Coordinates of C-alpha atoms and ligand atoms in Angstrom, one line a residue:
X161 CA 114.4 181.1 26.7
X162 CA 112.2 181.3 23.5
X163 CA 114.1 182.6 20.5
X164 CA 112.1 181.3 17.6
X165 CA 108.4 180.9 17.1
X166 CA 106.3 179.6 14.3
X167 CA 102.8 181.0 14.2
X168 CA 100.5 179.0 11.8
X169 CA 96.9 178.4 11.1
X170 CA 95.2 175.4 12.7
X171 CA 92.0 175.4 10.6
X172 CA 91.2 176.5 7.0
X173 CA 92.9 179.9 7.2
X174 CA 91.8 183.3 8.4
X175 CA 92.2 182.3 12.1
X176 CA 93.6 185.7 12.9
X177 CA 97.3 184.9 12.3
X178 CA 98.0 188.5 11.3
X179 CA 96.8 189.9 14.6
X180 CA 98.8 187.3 16.6
X181 CA 101.9 187.9 14.6
X182 CA 101.5 191.6 15.1
X183 CA 101.1 191.1 18.8
X184 CA 104.2 188.9 19.0
X185 CA 106.2 191.0 16.5
X186 CA 106.7 193.7 19.2
X187 CA 109.3 191.6 20.8
X188 CA 110.7 189.9 17.6
X189 CA 113.7 191.1 15.6
X190 CA 112.8 189.4 12.3
X191 CA 109.4 188.4 10.8
X192 CA 109.4 185.7 8.1
X193 CA 106.8 184.6 5.6
X194 CA 107.7 181.0 4.6
X195 CA 104.9 179.8 2.2
X196 CA 102.1 180.8 0.0
X197 CA 101.7 184.2 -1.8
X198 CA 99.2 186.9 -2.0
X199 CA 96.4 184.3 -1.7
X200 CA 96.8 185.3 2.0
X201 CA 95.0 188.2 3.5
X202 CA 96.0 189.3 7.0
X203 CA 94.3 192.1 8.7
X204 CA 95.9 194.0 11.5
X205 CA 94.1 196.6 13.6
X206 CA 96.2 199.1 15.5
X207 CA 94.2 201.7 17.3
X208 CA 91.8 203.1 14.7
X209 CA 93.9 202.0 11.8
X210 CA 93.4 198.8 9.7
X211 CA 96.3 197.3 7.7
X212 CA 95.8 194.6 5.1
X213 CA 98.7 192.4 4.1
X214 CA 98.8 189.9 1.4
X215 CA 102.5 189.2 0.8
X216 CA 104.6 191.4 3.1
X217 CA 104.8 189.9 6.7
X218 CA 102.7 191.7 9.4
X219 CA 105.9 192.7 11.1
X220 CA 106.5 195.6 8.8
X221 CA 104.4 198.0 10.8
X222 CA 106.9 197.5 13.7
X223 CA 109.8 198.5 11.6
X224 CA 111.4 195.1 12.1
X225 CA 113.4 193.2 9.4
X226 CA 110.8 191.3 7.4
X227 CA 111.7 188.4 5.0
X228 CA 109.7 186.9 2.2
X229 CA 111.5 183.5 2.1
X230 CA 112.3 180.9 -0.4
X231 CA 109.1 178.9 0.1
X232 CA 106.9 181.6 -1.1
X233 CA 105.6 182.7 -4.5
X234 CA 105.8 186.4 -5.3
X235 CA 103.8 188.3 -7.8
X236 CA 106.0 191.3 -8.6
X237 CA 103.2 193.6 -9.5
X238 CA 101.5 192.9 -6.1
X239 CA 104.7 193.2 -4.2
X240 CA 105.4 196.6 -5.7
X241 CA 101.9 197.7 -5.0
X242 CA 102.2 196.7 -1.4
X243 CA 105.6 198.4 -1.0
X244 CA 104.1 201.7 -2.5
X245 CA 101.1 201.5 -0.4
X246 CA 103.2 201.2 2.8
X247 CA 105.5 204.0 1.7
X248 CA 102.4 206.2 1.1
X249 CA 101.4 205.5 4.6
X250 CA 104.7 206.7 6.0
X251 CA 106.5 203.4 6.5
X252 CA 110.1 203.1 5.4
X253 CA 110.5 200.0 3.1
X254 CA 114.2 199.3 2.1
X255 CA 116.6 196.4 2.5
X256 CA 116.7 197.1 6.3
X257 CA 113.0 196.3 6.6
X258 CA 112.2 194.0 3.7
X259 CA 114.1 191.3 2.0
X260 CA 112.9 188.9 -0.7
X261 CA 114.6 185.5 -1.2
X262 CA 116.4 185.1 -4.5
X263 CA 114.9 181.5 -4.6
X264 CA 111.3 182.5 -4.2
X265 CA 109.2 181.7 -7.3
X266 CA 107.7 184.3 -9.6
X267 CA 103.9 184.5 -10.3
X268 CA 103.8 185.5 -14.0
X269 CA 100.7 186.9 -15.8
X270 CA 100.1 183.5 -17.5
X271 CA 99.8 181.9 -14.0
X272 CA 97.1 184.4 -13.0
X273 CA 95.2 183.8 -16.3
X274 CA 95.2 180.1 -15.9
X275 CA 93.9 180.4 -12.3
X276 CA 90.9 182.7 -13.0
X277 CA 87.7 181.1 -11.5
X278 CA 85.6 183.0 -14.0
X279 CA 87.3 181.3 -16.9
X280 CA 88.7 178.0 -15.5
X281 CA 86.3 175.3 -14.2
X282 CA 89.1 173.8 -12.2
X283 CA 89.9 177.1 -10.4
X284 CA 86.2 177.5 -9.8
X285 CA 85.7 174.0 -8.3
X286 CA 88.5 174.5 -5.9
X287 CA 87.3 178.1 -5.2
X288 CA 90.9 179.4 -5.6
X289 CA 91.7 183.1 -4.8
X290 CA 92.6 183.4 -8.6
X291 CA 96.0 184.7 -7.8
X292 CA 97.9 182.2 -9.9
X293 CA 99.3 180.3 -6.8
X294 CA 98.6 176.8 -8.1
X295 CA 100.1 177.2 -11.6
X296 CA 103.2 178.9 -10.2
X297 CA 103.9 176.2 -7.6
X298 CA 103.3 173.6 -10.3
X299 CA 105.9 175.1 -12.5
X300 CA 108.3 175.3 -9.5
X301 CA 107.8 171.6 -9.0
X302 CA 108.1 170.9 -12.6
X303 CA 111.4 172.8 -12.7
X304 CA 110.1 175.1 -15.3
X305 CA 109.3 178.1 -13.0
X306 CA 111.2 181.4 -12.7
X307 CA 113.0 182.3 -9.4
X308 CA 113.1 185.8 -8.3
X309 CA 116.8 185.8 -9.0
X310 CA 116.1 185.3 -12.6
X311 CA 113.1 187.7 -12.8
X312 CA 115.1 190.6 -11.6
X313 CA 117.4 190.3 -14.5
X314 CA 114.5 190.8 -16.9
X315 CA 113.4 194.2 -18.2
X316 CA 110.1 194.2 -16.4
X317 CA 109.0 197.6 -15.0
X318 CA 108.8 196.2 -11.5
X319 CA 112.4 195.1 -11.4
X320 CA 113.8 198.4 -10.3
X321 CA 111.8 198.4 -7.0
X322 CA 112.4 194.8 -6.2
X323 CA 116.0 194.1 -7.1
X324 CA 117.7 195.9 -4.3
X325 CA 115.7 193.8 -1.8
X326 CA 116.7 190.4 -3.2
X327 CA 119.1 188.3 -1.1
X328 CA 120.0 184.6 -0.4
X329 CA 117.8 184.7 2.7
X330 CA 118.8 181.3 4.2
X331 CA 122.1 182.8 5.4
X332 CA 120.6 185.9 6.7
X333 CA 118.0 183.9 8.7
X334 CA 120.6 181.4 10.2
X335 CA 123.0 184.2 11.0
X336 CA 120.2 186.0 12.8
X337 CA 119.4 182.9 14.8
X338 CA 123.1 182.3 15.7
X339 CA 123.5 185.7 16.9
X340 CA 120.7 185.4 19.3
X341 CA 117.9 187.5 17.5
X342 CA 114.3 186.6 18.0
X343 CA 112.7 185.1 15.0
X344 CA 108.9 185.0 14.2
X345 CA 107.8 182.7 11.3
X346 CA 104.5 183.9 10.0
X347 CA 102.2 181.2 8.5
X348 CA 99.8 181.9 5.9
X349 CA 96.7 179.7 5.0
X350 CA 96.0 176.8 7.5
X351 CA 96.8 173.2 8.3
X352 CA 93.6 171.9 6.6
X353 CA 94.6 173.8 3.3
X354 CA 98.0 172.1 3.3
X355 CA 98.8 170.3 0.0
X356 CA 99.9 167.1 1.9
X357 CA 97.8 167.2 5.1
X358 CA 94.8 169.2 4.1
X359 CA 91.4 168.3 2.5
X360 CA 93.0 167.5 -1.0
X361 CA 92.2 168.7 -3.7
X362 CA 90.4 171.5 -1.9
X363 CA 93.7 172.9 -0.6
X364 CA 96.3 175.5 -1.5
X365 CA 99.5 174.4 -3.3
X366 CA 102.0 174.8 -0.5
X367 CA 102.7 173.6 3.0
X368 CA 101.3 176.0 5.6
X369 CA 102.2 173.5 8.2
X370 CA 105.4 173.4 10.3
X371 CA 107.5 171.6 7.8
X372 CA 106.9 174.4 5.4
X373 CA 108.5 176.8 7.9
X374 CA 111.7 174.7 7.6
X375 CA 111.9 174.0 3.8
X376 CA 110.5 177.4 3.1
X377 CA 113.3 179.2 5.0
X378 CA 116.3 176.7 5.2
X379 CA 116.2 176.4 9.0
X380 CA 116.8 173.1 10.8
X381 CA 114.0 171.6 13.1
X382 CA 116.1 171.9 16.3
X383 CA 116.3 175.7 15.8
X384 CA 112.5 176.0 16.4
X385 CA 111.5 176.6 20.0
X386 CA 107.7 177.1 19.8
X387 CA 105.0 176.1 17.4
X388 CA 101.9 178.1 18.1
X389 CA 98.6 177.2 16.3
X390 CA 96.0 179.8 15.8
X391 CA 92.4 178.7 15.9
X392 CA 89.1 180.5 15.9
X393 CA 86.6 179.8 18.6
X394 CA 84.5 178.3 15.9
X395 CA 85.4 177.3 12.4
X396 CA 85.3 179.1 8.9
X397 CA 86.2 178.1 5.4
X398 CA 86.2 180.1 2.1
X399 CA 86.2 178.3 -1.1
X400 CA 85.0 174.8 -1.9
X401 CA 85.6 171.4 -0.1
X402 CA 84.3 169.4 2.9
X403 CA 83.5 171.2 6.1
X404 CA 81.9 168.7 8.6
X405 CA 80.6 171.3 11.1
X406 CA 79.3 173.7 8.6
X407 CA 76.0 175.4 9.5
X408 CA 73.7 176.1 6.6
X409 CA 75.1 175.2 3.1
X410 CA 77.8 176.6 0.9
X411 CA 75.1 177.7 -1.5
X412 CA 73.2 179.5 1.2
X413 CA 76.3 181.4 2.3
X414 CA 77.3 182.3 -1.2
X415 CA 73.9 183.6 -1.9
X416 CA 74.2 186.2 0.7
X417 CA 76.8 187.8 -1.4
X418 CA 79.8 190.1 -0.5
X419 CA 80.0 192.4 2.6
X420 CA 78.8 195.5 0.6
X421 CA 75.5 193.7 0.2
X422 CA 75.0 193.3 3.9
X423 CA 76.7 196.5 5.3
X424 CA 73.7 198.9 4.9
X425 CA 71.4 196.8 7.0
X426 CA 74.1 195.2 9.2
X427 CA 72.4 195.7 12.6
X428 CA 69.1 194.4 11.4
X429 CA 70.7 191.3 9.9
X430 CA 72.6 190.7 13.1
X431 CA 69.5 191.0 15.3
X432 CA 67.5 188.7 13.1
X433 CA 70.3 186.1 12.9
X434 CA 70.7 186.0 16.7
X435 CA 67.0 185.6 17.4
X436 CA 66.7 182.7 14.9
X437 CA 69.9 181.2 16.0
X438 CA 68.7 181.0 19.6
X439 CA 65.5 179.5 18.3
X440 CA 67.6 176.7 17.1
X441 CA 68.0 177.4 13.3
X442 CA 71.3 176.1 12.2
X443 CA 71.7 178.3 9.1
X444 CA 71.2 181.4 11.3
X445 CA 73.6 180.2 13.9
X446 CA 76.2 180.2 11.2
X447 CA 75.0 183.4 9.7
X448 CA 75.3 185.0 13.2
X449 CA 79.0 184.0 13.4
X450 CA 79.5 185.3 9.9
X451 CA 78.0 188.6 10.6
X452 CA 79.3 189.2 14.2
X453 CA 82.8 187.9 13.2
X454 CA 82.7 189.9 9.9
X455 CA 83.7 186.8 8.1
X456 CA 84.2 188.2 4.6
X457 CA 87.5 187.4 2.9
X458 CA 90.4 190.0 3.1
X459 CA 91.5 189.0 -0.3
X460 CA 88.3 188.5 -2.3
X461 CA 85.5 189.8 -0.1
X462 CA 83.7 186.5 -0.3
X463 CA 81.4 185.4 2.6
X464 CA 83.2 182.7 4.6
X465 CA 81.3 179.5 5.4
X466 CA 80.9 179.1 9.2
X467 CA 80.4 176.2 11.7
X468 CA 81.0 175.1 15.2
X469 CA 84.5 174.4 16.5
X470 CA 85.7 171.1 15.0
X471 CA 87.7 169.4 17.8
X472 CA 88.5 166.3 15.6
X473 CA 90.2 168.5 12.9
X474 CA 91.8 170.6 15.7
X475 CA 93.4 167.7 17.5
X476 CA 94.7 166.5 14.2
X477 CA 96.2 169.8 13.5
X478 CA 97.9 170.0 16.9
X479 CA 99.5 166.6 16.0
X480 CA 100.6 167.3 12.4
X481 CA 102.4 170.5 13.6
X482 CA 103.6 169.3 17.0
X483 CA 102.0 172.5 18.5
X484 CA 103.5 173.7 21.8
X485 CA 100.4 175.8 22.5
X486 CA 97.3 177.0 20.9
X487 CA 95.7 180.6 20.5
X488 CA 91.9 180.9 20.4
X489 CA 90.7 184.0 18.6
X490 CA 87.4 185.6 18.1
X491 CA 85.9 184.4 21.3
X492 CA 83.9 187.7 21.4
X493 CA 81.9 186.4 18.4
X494 CA 80.1 183.7 20.3
X495 CA 78.6 186.3 22.7
X496 CA 74.8 186.0 22.8
X497 CA 74.4 182.4 21.6
X498 CA 72.5 180.5 24.3
X499 CA 74.0 177.1 23.4
X500 CA 77.4 176.5 21.8
X501 CA 78.4 173.2 20.2
X502 CA 81.8 171.5 19.9
X503 CA 82.4 168.5 17.5
X504 CA 84.2 165.8 19.5
X505 CA 83.9 162.8 17.0
X506 CA 82.8 162.1 13.5
X507 CA 80.3 159.4 12.6
X508 CA 81.1 157.6 9.3
X509 CA 79.6 154.4 7.9
X510 CA 77.9 153.8 11.3
X511 CA 81.1 154.1 13.2
X512 CA 82.4 156.8 15.5
X513 CA 86.0 158.1 15.4
X514 CA 87.8 160.9 16.9
X515 CA 90.5 160.8 14.1
X516 CA 90.5 163.1 11.2
X517 CA 89.4 161.5 7.9
X518 CA 91.9 162.3 5.1
X519 CA 89.8 161.3 2.2
X520 CA 87.9 164.4 1.2
X521 CA 85.0 162.4 -0.4
X522 CA 84.5 160.5 2.9
X523 CA 85.0 163.5 5.0
X524 CA 82.2 165.2 3.1
X525 CA 79.9 162.4 4.2
X526 CA 80.7 162.4 8.0
X527 CA 78.2 163.4 10.6
X528 CA 79.7 165.5 13.4
X529 CA 79.0 164.2 16.9
X530 CA 78.5 167.3 19.2
X531 CA 78.8 168.2 22.8
X532 CA 76.7 171.2 23.9
X533 CA 77.7 173.8 26.4
X534 CA 75.9 176.9 27.7
X535 CA 76.9 180.2 26.2
X536 CA 77.3 183.7 27.7
X537 CA 75.9 187.0 27.1
X538 CA 78.5 189.3 28.5
X539 CA 80.6 191.5 26.1
X540 CA 84.1 190.1 26.6
X541 CA 85.9 192.5 24.2
X542 CA 87.4 194.6 27.1
X543 CA 88.4 191.7 29.4
X544 CA 92.0 191.7 30.4
X545 CA 92.5 188.3 32.2
X546 CA 91.3 184.8 31.9
X547 CA 89.7 185.0 35.4
X548 CA 87.6 188.0 34.4
X549 CA 85.9 186.0 31.6
X550 CA 82.3 184.8 32.3
X551 CA 82.3 181.2 33.8
X552 CA 80.7 179.6 30.8
X553 CA 83.4 181.1 28.5
X554 CA 86.1 179.8 30.8
X555 CA 84.6 176.4 30.8
X556 CA 84.3 176.5 27.0
X557 CA 88.1 177.3 26.7
X558 CA 89.0 174.6 29.2
X559 CA 87.1 172.0 27.2
X560 CA 88.8 173.2 24.0
X561 CA 92.1 172.6 25.7
X562 CA 91.1 169.0 26.7
X563 CA 89.8 168.1 23.2
X564 CA 92.7 169.6 21.3
X565 CA 95.3 168.1 23.8
X566 CA 97.0 171.4 23.9
X567 CA 97.5 174.3 26.3
X568 CA 96.1 177.7 25.4
X569 CA 98.7 180.5 25.5
X570 CA 96.7 183.4 24.1
X571 CA 93.0 184.3 24.0
X572 CA 91.8 187.1 21.6
X573 CA 88.7 188.9 22.3
X574 CA 88.6 191.5 19.5
X575 CA 90.6 192.6 16.5
X576 CA 92.8 195.1 18.4
X577 CA 96.2 194.6 20.0
X578 CA 94.9 195.5 23.5
X579 CA 92.2 192.9 23.1
X580 CA 94.7 190.1 23.7
X581 CA 94.9 188.0 26.8
X582 CA 98.1 186.1 27.5
X583 CA 97.1 183.1 29.6
X584 CA 100.5 181.3 29.7
X585 CA 103.6 182.9 28.3
X586 CA 105.9 179.8 28.5
X587 CA 106.4 179.3 24.8
X588 CA 106.2 183.1 23.9
X589 CA 109.1 185.6 23.6
Ligands
GDP149 P1 94.5 185.7 9.0 O1 94.4 185.3 7.6 O2 94.7 184.4 9.9 O3 95.6 186.6 9.4 O4 93.2 186.2 9.4 P2 92.3 187.4 8.7 O5 93.1 188.7 8.9 O6 92.1 187.0 7.2 O7 91.0 187.3 9.4 C1 90.8 187.4 10.7 C2 89.9 188.7 10.9 O8 89.3 188.8 12.3 C3 90.5 190.0 10.7 O9 89.6 191.0 10.1 C4 90.9 190.5 12.1 O10 91.0 191.9 12.3 C5 89.8 189.9 12.9 N1 90.1 189.4 14.2 C6 91.2 188.9 14.7 N2 91.2 188.5 16.0 C7 89.9 188.9 16.4 C8 89.1 188.6 17.5 O11 89.6 188.1 18.5 N3 87.8 189.0 17.5 C9 87.3 189.7 16.4 N4 86.0 190.1 16.5 N5 87.9 189.9 15.3 C10 89.2 189.4 15.3
IMO150 P1 95.2 183.4 5.0 O1 96.7 183.4 5.0 C1 91.6 181.3 3.7 C2 91.8 178.9 0.0 C3 91.0 179.4 -1.1 C4 90.7 178.1 -1.9 C5 92.0 177.3 -1.6 C6 93.0 177.3 -2.8 O2 94.4 184.6 4.8 O3 94.6 182.6 6.0 P2 94.6 179.2 -3.8 O4 94.3 180.6 -4.3 O5 95.6 179.2 -2.6 O6 95.0 178.2 -4.8 O7 93.2 178.7 -3.2 O8 92.7 177.8 -0.5 N1 92.7 179.9 0.6 C7 92.5 180.6 1.7 N2 91.5 180.5 2.6 N3 92.7 182.0 4.0 C8 93.7 182.1 3.2 O9 94.9 182.6 3.6 C9 93.7 181.3 2.0 N4 94.6 181.1 1.0 C10 94.0 180.3 0.2 O10 89.9 180.0 -0.7 O11 89.7 177.4 -1.2
MG151 MG1 93.2 185.7 6.0

């Protein structure tokens, strides 16, 4: 029986973790955020309603117990704002639905100031979300930071709302596991943004990988039953850093601007992109994914850089996390593309390798080696089972399984809950 599941990102974030956590949360008792802060942006669509979470776990809309655990960094102003937004939407937020770890660290105004990409060349180079994440984690590691337990003793105006929610969460989590409760660990960011295993220095300042779920909560490795990695059917990245399968350049993507620039003529842009994509124009292949997948940041509205599925990076990510299965999201986005590519190896210095390259300077220079597969034109957003998918989509997914060396447990063909296909429920609740 599966009692504890870690859901984490296998790529550079925004894989659709929020949607998958929401889907699995129905059967969970406790949902826990273990790393990162409000640099995360998780969009959950239920019926006609869209919920955006930055800090509070996506389980809150199920009325489950949600925990912001010790591995996270908490901006009190943002936390209070999210609580109030949820309350205004009719959700009950109290110590029965939301608990904050006394050991989580506090993002202070000075951290945010230091991390402003408009003012700091370093933050700009990394392309940070500007939320003070890096400076806050730096102070934590330097032992000069402020834990939430200390913050709630201050006279800040946000204390009143937060103080009743603060607990020593490691006991609550371990007691819940010991009493047979079902626990979902909600990852933020992605494996390739991990401070240790990602494309350093173009990474975040925490461990989104599976180790972060342990240190970030105080749970031992033997208590974790499943590690589910979420991947898009292609790849995206927001912010700077190497991206081997990128289509078009970072500059071209950024020049398109935020979603508001595109929205008024969305349909025309989409039609033009598909036409040019199928004529073989690489920039437009990427632009088509960006438009069809609405690849604009939940946190900053920035356009996301797009590219083909990177099988080398994905296989690495499966290994780093010991994933027990993988989830493929946004399969619907590839609809209409006549040819689809998968990167199966990198070429570097005249040599071919199927291993990820950890040195970012070298990674920026690799040439992806592609395998090409025929696409499909059918709208798959309403499909309810693997067998109903078009043959070319099924073949594409089977090939992803082979390349990643992992079984697919769930396929997502749209943002809504009912657009979720469970292929193999062995490591799910
Ligand atoms: P997260 O950070 O991993 O939780 O992902 P985000 O929420 O930042 O970005 C994923 C976006 O894709 C959200 O807007 C989701 O509503 C949307 N989404 C999730 N799964 C699918 C899918 O299968 N198809 C489509 N078209 N959109 C999806
Ligand atoms: P979710 O949970 C995508 C990226 C930023 C930047 C780098 C460092 O929604 O998947 P930071 O503000 O963390 O210091 O920025 O990491 N980044 C994300 N990219 N999704 C996220 O979260 C991200 N959180 C941070 O764009 O490149
Ligand atoms: Mg996101």
